[in-house]
Coordinates of C-alpha atoms in Angstrom, one line a residue:
X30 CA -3.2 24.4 -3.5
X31 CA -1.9 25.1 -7.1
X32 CA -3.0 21.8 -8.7
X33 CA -6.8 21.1 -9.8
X34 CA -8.6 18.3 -9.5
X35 CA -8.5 17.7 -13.3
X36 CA -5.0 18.4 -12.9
X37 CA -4.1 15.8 -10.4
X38 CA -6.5 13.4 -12.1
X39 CA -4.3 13.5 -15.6
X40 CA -0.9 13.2 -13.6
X41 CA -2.3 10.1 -12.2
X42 CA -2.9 8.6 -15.3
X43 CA 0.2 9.6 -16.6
X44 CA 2.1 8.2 -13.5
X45 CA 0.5 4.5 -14.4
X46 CA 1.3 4.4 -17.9
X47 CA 0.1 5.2 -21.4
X48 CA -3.6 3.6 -21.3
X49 CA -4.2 4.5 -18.2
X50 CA -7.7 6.4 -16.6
X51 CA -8.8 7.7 -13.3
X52 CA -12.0 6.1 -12.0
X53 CA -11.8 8.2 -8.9
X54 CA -10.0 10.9 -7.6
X55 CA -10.6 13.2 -4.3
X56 CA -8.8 15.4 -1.7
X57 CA -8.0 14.3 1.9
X58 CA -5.1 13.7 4.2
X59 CA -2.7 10.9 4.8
X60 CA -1.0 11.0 7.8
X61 CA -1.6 15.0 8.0
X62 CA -0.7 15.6 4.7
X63 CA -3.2 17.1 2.6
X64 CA -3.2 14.9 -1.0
X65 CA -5.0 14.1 -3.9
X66 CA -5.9 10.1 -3.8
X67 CA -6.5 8.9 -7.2
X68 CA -7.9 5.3 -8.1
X69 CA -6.9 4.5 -11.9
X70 CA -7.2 1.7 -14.1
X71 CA -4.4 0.7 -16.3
X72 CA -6.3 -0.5 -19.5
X73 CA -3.0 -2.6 -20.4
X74 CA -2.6 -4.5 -17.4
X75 CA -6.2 -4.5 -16.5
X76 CA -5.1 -3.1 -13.1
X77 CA -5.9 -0.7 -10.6
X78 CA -3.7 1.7 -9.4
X79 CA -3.7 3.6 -6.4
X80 CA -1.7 7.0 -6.3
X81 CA -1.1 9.9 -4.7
X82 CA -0.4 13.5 -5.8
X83 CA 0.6 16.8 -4.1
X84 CA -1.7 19.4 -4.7
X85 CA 1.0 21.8 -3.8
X86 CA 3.5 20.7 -6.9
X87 CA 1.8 18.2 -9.0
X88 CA 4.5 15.4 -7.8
X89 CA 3.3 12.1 -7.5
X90 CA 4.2 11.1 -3.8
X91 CA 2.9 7.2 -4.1
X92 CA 1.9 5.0 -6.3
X93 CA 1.0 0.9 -5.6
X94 CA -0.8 -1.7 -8.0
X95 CA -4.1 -3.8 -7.1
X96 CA -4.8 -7.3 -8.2
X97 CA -7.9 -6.4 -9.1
X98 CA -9.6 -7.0 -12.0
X99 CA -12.4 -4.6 -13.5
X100 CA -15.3 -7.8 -13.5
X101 CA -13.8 -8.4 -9.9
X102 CA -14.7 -5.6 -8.7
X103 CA -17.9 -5.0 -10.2
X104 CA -19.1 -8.7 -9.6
X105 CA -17.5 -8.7 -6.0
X106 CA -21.1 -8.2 -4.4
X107 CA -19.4 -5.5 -2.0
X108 CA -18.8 -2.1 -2.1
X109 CA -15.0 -1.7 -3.2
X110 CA -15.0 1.4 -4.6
X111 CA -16.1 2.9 -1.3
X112 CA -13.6 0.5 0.8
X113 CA -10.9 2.2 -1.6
X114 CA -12.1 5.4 -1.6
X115 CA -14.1 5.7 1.4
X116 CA -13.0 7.0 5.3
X117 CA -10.7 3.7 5.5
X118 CA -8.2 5.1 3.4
X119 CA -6.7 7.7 5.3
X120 CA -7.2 5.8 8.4
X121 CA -4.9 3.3 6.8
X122 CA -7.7 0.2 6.4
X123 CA -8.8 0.6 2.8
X124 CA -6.2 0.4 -0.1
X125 CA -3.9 3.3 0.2
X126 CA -3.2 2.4 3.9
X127 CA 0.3 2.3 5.4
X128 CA 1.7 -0.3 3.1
X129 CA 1.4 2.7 0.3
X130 CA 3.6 4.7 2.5
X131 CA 6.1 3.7 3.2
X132 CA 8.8 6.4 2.3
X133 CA 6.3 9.4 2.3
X134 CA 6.9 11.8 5.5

């Protein structure tokens, strides 16, 4: 791994856009791959962002938009942080599931 955490966290941001910040970020693998998953909010838009970043070169490898609004998800009464960021997404049933692969080896 040549790319930190903090690293990975601000190419994230910058890969969304201008306003953007990371609410989450975290190491894990995606279809055997070992990534960075990063959850950021695009303070423009209002949405979320979910996108994925080598840790080997810093290249962003994915990147898919959320309708979800900051209230919504706060408000929800369920956990979504944890189904984003929790075991479902690298089994391919939270938000970065297949759908945000398509085109990555």
């Amino acid at each position: 791994m040549h790319v930190s955490l903090a690293n990975a966290s601000t190419i994230a941001e910058k890969a969304v856009g201008i306003n953007a910040h990371s609410i989450a970020v975290r190491i894990g693998t995606v279809h055997g791959f070992l990534v960075y998953m990063a959850l950021v909010h695009d303070m423009n838009t209002g949405t979320f962002h979910g996108v994925l970043v080598d840790p080997g070169n810093g290249k962003v490898l994915a990147s898919t938009s959320f309708p979800f609004s900051a209230s919504g998800m706060m408000m929800g009464g369920g956990d979504m942080m944890g189904m984003m960021m929790g075991p479902g997404m690298m089994e391919g049933h939270g938000i970065m599931g297949p759908g945000m692969m398509r085109g990555y080896p």
